[in-house]
XYZ file of C-alpha atoms in Angstrom:
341
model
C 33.915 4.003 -26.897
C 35.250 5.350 -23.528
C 36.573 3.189 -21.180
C 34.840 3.527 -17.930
C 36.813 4.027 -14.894
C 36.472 4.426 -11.224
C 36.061 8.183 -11.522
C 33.089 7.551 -13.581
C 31.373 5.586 -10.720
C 32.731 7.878 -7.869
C 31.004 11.123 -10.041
C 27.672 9.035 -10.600
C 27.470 8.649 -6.930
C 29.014 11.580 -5.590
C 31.933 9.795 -3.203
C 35.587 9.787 -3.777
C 37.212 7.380 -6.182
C 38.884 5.702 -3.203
C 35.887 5.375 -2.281
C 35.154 3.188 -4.910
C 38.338 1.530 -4.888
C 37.607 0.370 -1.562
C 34.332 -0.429 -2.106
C 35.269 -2.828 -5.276
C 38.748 -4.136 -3.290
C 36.403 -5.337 -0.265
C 38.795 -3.207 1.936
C 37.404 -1.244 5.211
C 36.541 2.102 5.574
C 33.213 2.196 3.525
C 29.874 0.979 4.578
C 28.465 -2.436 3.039
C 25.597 0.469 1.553
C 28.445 2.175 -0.309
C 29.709 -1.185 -1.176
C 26.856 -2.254 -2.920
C 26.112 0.937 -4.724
C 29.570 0.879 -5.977
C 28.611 -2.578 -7.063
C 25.320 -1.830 -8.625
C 26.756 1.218 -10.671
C 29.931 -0.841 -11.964
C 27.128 -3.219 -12.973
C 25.127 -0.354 -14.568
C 27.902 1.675 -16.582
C 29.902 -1.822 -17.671
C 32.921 -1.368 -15.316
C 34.874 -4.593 -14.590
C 35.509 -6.213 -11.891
C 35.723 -8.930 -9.733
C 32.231 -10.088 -9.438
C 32.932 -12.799 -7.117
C 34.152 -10.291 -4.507
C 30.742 -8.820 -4.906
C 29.446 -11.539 -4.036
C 31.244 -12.489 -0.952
C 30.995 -9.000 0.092
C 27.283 -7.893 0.079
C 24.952 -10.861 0.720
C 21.856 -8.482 -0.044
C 19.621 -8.853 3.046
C 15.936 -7.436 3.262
C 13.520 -6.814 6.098
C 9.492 -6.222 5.753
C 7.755 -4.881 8.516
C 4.399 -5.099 9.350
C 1.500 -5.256 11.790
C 0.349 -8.963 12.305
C -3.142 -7.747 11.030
C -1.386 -7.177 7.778
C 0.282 -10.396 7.687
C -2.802 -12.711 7.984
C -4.719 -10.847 4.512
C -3.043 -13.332 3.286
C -4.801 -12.991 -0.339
C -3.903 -9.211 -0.748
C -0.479 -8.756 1.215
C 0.417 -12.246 0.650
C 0.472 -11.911 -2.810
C 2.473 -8.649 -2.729
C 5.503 -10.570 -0.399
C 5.258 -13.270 -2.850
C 5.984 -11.303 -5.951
C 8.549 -9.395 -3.593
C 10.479 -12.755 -3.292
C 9.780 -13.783 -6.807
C 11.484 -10.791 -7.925
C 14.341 -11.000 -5.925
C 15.673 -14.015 -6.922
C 17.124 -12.688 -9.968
C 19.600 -10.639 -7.285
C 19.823 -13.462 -5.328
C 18.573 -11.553 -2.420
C 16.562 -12.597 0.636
C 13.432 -11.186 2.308
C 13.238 -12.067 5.947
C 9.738 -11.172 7.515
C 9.144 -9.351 10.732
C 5.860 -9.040 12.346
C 4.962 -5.885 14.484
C 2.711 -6.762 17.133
C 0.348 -3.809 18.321
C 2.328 -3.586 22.015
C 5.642 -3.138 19.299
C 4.341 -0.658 17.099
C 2.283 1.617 20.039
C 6.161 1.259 21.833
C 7.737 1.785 18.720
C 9.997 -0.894 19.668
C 11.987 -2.522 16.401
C 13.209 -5.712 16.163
C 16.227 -6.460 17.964
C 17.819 -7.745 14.756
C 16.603 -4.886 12.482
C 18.681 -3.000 14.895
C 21.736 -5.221 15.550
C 22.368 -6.448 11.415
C 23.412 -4.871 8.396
C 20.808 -4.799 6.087
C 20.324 -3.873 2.265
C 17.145 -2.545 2.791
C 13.720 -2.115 4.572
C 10.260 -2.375 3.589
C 7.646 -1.348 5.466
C 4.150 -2.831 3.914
C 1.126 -1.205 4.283
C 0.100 1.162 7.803
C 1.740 1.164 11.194
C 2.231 4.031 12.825
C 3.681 7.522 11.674
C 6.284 7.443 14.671
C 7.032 3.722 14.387
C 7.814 4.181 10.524
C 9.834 7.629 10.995
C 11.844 5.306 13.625
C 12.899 3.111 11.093
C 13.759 5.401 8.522
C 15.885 7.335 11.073
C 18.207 4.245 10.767
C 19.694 5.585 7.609
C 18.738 2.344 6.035
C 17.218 2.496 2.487
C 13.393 2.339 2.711
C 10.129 1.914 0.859
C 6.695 2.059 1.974
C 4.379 -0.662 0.317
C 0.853 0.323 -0.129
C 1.076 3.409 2.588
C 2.613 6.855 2.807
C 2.275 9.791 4.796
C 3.635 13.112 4.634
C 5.625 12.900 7.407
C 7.599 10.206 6.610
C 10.773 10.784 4.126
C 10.796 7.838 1.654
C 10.090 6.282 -1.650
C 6.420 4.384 -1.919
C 4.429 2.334 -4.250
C 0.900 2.746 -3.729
C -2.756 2.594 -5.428
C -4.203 5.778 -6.875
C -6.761 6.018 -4.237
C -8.629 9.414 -5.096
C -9.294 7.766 -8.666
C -10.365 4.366 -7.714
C -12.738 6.025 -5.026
C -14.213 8.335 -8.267
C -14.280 5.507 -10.546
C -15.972 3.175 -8.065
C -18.668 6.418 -6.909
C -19.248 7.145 -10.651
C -19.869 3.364 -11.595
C -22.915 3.888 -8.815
C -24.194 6.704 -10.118
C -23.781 4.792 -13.738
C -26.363 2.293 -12.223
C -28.733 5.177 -11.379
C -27.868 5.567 -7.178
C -28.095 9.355 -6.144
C -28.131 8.636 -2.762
C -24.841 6.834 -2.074
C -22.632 6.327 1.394
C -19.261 6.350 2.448
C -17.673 3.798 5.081
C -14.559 4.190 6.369
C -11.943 5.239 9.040
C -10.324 8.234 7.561
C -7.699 8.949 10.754
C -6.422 5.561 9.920
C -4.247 5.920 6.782
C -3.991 8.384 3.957
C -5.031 6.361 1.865
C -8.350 6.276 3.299
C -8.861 10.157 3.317
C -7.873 10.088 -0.002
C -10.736 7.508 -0.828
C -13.027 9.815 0.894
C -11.565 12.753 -1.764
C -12.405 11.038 -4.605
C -15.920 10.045 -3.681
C -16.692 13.457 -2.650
C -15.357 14.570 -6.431
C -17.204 12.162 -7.780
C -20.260 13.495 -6.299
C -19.536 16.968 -6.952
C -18.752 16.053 -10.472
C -22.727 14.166 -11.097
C -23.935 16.938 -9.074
C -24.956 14.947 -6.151
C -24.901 16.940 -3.150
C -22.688 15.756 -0.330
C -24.754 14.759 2.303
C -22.794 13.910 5.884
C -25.126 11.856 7.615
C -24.255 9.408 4.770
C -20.529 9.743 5.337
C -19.251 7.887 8.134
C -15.417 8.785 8.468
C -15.016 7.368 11.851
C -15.756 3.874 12.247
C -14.055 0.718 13.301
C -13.423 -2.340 11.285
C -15.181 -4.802 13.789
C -18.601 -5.944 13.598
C -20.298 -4.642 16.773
C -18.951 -0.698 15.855
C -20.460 -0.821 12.551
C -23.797 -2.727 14.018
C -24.078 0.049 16.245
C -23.329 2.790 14.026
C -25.970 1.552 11.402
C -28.319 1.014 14.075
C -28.283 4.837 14.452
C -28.960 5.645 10.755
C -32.806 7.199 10.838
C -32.442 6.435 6.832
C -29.904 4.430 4.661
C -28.645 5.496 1.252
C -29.654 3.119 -1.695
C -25.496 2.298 -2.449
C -22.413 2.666 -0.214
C -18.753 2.856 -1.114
C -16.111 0.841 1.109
C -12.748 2.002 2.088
C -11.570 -1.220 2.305
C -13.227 -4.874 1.762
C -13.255 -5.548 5.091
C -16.193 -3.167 5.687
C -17.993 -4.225 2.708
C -18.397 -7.919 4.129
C -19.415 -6.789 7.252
C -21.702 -3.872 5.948
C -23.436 -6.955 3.563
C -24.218 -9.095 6.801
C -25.512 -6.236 8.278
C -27.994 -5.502 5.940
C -29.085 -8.737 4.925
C -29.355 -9.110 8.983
C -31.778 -6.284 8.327
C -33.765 -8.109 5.672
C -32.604 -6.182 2.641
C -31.972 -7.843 -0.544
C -27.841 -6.873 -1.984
C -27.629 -5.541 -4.696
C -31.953 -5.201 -5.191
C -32.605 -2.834 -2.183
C -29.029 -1.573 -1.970
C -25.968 -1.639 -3.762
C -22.252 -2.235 -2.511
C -18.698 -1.283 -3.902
C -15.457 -1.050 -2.145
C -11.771 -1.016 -2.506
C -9.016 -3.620 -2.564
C -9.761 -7.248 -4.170
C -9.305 -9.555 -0.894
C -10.813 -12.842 0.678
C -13.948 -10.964 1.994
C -14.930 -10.099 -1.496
C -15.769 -13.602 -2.832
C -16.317 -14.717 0.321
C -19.249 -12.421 0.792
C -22.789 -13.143 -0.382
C -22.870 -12.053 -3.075
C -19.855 -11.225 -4.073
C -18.583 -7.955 -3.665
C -17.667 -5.325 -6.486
C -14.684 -4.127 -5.743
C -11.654 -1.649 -7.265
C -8.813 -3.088 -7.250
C -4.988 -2.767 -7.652
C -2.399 -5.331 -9.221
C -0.913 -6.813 -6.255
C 2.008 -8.839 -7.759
C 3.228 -5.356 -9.942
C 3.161 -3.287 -6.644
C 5.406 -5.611 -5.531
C 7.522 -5.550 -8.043
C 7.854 -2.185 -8.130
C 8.496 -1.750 -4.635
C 11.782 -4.095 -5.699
C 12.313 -2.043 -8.622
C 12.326 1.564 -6.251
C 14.448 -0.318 -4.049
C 16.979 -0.792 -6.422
C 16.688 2.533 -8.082
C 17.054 4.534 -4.371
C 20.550 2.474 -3.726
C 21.761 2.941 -7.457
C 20.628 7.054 -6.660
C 20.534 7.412 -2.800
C 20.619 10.950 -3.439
C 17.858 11.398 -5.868
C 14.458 13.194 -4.832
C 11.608 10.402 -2.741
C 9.492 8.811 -5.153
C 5.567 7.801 -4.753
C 4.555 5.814 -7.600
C 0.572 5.372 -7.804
C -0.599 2.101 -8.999
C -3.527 2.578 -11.479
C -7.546 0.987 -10.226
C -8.995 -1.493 -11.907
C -13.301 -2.606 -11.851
C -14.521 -5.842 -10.867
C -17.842 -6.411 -11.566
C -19.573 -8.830 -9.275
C -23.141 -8.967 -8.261
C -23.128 -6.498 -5.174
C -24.281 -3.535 -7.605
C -27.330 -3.242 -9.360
C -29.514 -0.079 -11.043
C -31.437 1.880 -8.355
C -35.092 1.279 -9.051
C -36.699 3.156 -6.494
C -37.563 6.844 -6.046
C -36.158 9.165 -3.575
C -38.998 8.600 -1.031
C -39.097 5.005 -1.632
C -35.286 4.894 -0.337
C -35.971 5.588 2.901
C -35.792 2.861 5.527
């Protein structure tokens, strides 16, 4: 077998093999990046070497931002950060948290110590803004995105397959007989919501249901007194609706049982992501959902790939939808003309 030397690791990450002789001998001229790719690949093709100067030299340090909304769904991005931490134990890393308060992210101001420290890494979990995220990325700092993406911004990202969980969840309505069925949610606010809206529109177009906009409501705030309103408006309701998100469905299921309508006998509800609000809600709400502990351990896992390969191509890895049945949908019993409200 071939013994594997530094020119092996220097042509694996396309730098000089004094490069990589710095890099291993802890000596200046190379960033603590280079450093611990040089470590990682050593690691990775068998090279030896003086692991404990690895470890005095790159204490691997990561930062998660994200909104303070973000931070309190505590049972859907809590359990992501958790699994995050869980997984990187086994590199005896740390993940040090950094809230962005609305005032931050509409300044794009960054932490002063996201811009002052050396850091291994960056993750940036779930929406903030497109010119707060492109200002972190522009720090030359290895990123991922964590249940977001956008196609401005330059990075790898684990997310859920949102156009197939949105025709999945559609098609399990139109399983239980609903023809007439809504959409709720803020498209302008994340891709991942205009993707939702794609798939329920295919889903339609694929049963032959005709799209129907007054029944689409792309533009709509997650706060009770918006949706109130917007309802209010509505000179007829469809007999099922699709969420974006679970927040909606909660407050969409108040909102009609304020209205005297029985969930899931006079109308039906289904949304996206398996939160709080769901089992909260009465009843509970049917929901597609993503695993939350394996996105986070494969936002670890592309983390670790993009500083073995900084110069391979951006990856987006989409997170398979799952069903959860709860009692929120029922069959649609009632004719077209009995629909009406």
């Amino acid at each position: 077998m071939k013994k594997v030397t530094m020119q092996d690791i220097a042509d694996r990450l396309n730098i000089t093999k004094n490069s990589v002789s710095q890099a291993l001998g802890n000596k200046n001229g190379v960033s603590e990046q280079t450093k611990l790719a040089v470590f990682k690949m050593a690691d990775e093709l068998g090279y030896k070497y003086k692991r404990e100067i690895a470890r005095e030299v790159v204490k691997e340090k990561f930062a998660l931002l994200a909104t303070s909304f973000a931070l309190s769904q505590r049972s859907f991005f809590g359990e992501i950060i958790d699994n995050m931490k869980q997984s990187l134990i086994a590199h005896q890393a740390e993940l040090i948290i950094f809230p962005v308060t609305d005032e931050e992210a509409e300044a794009n101001q960054l932490p002063e110590q996201i811009m002052n420290e050396n850091w291994t890494g960056i993750f940036l979990l779930s929406h903030i803004n497109t010119g707060y995220s492109k200002k972190v990325i522009e720090l030359g700092i290895p990123v991922v995105l964590i249940d977001h993406h956008d196609p401005h911004l330059k990075a790898d990202a684990v997310i859920s397959q949102n156009k197939d969980g949105a025709f999945m969840a559609v098609e399990f309505l139109v399983q239980n007989k609903h023809q007439k069925i809504g959409f709720l949610g803020d498209i302008s606010f994340s891709p991942s919501y205009e993707e939702r809206l794609e798939g329920y529109k295919k889903a339609l177009q694929y049963y032959q249901i005709p799209y129907n906009e007054k029944y689409a409501i792309t533009r709509i705030k997650e706060e009770q007194t918006t949706l109130y309103r917007t309802l209010d408006e509505l000179d007829e309701l469809p007999t099922a609706w699709f969420c974006v998100n679970s927040g909606l469905g909660f407050i969409l299921n108040t909102y009609l049982q304020s209205k005297g309508y029985n969930i899931p006998k006079d109308l039906s509800i289904i949304c996206f992501d398996n939160t709080e609000f769901t089992v909260l809600s009465n009843p509970q709400l049917t929901t597609m959902c993503t695993n939350l502990g394996f996105m986070g351990e494969k936002a670890i896992e592309l983390m670790y790939n993009r500083l073995r390969k900084p110069e391979d191509s951006f990856v987006h890895l989409a997170l398979a939808t799952n069903l959860i049945a709860r009692d929120s949908v029922g069959e649609n019993k009632k004719t077209d003309s009995a629909s009406e409200s």
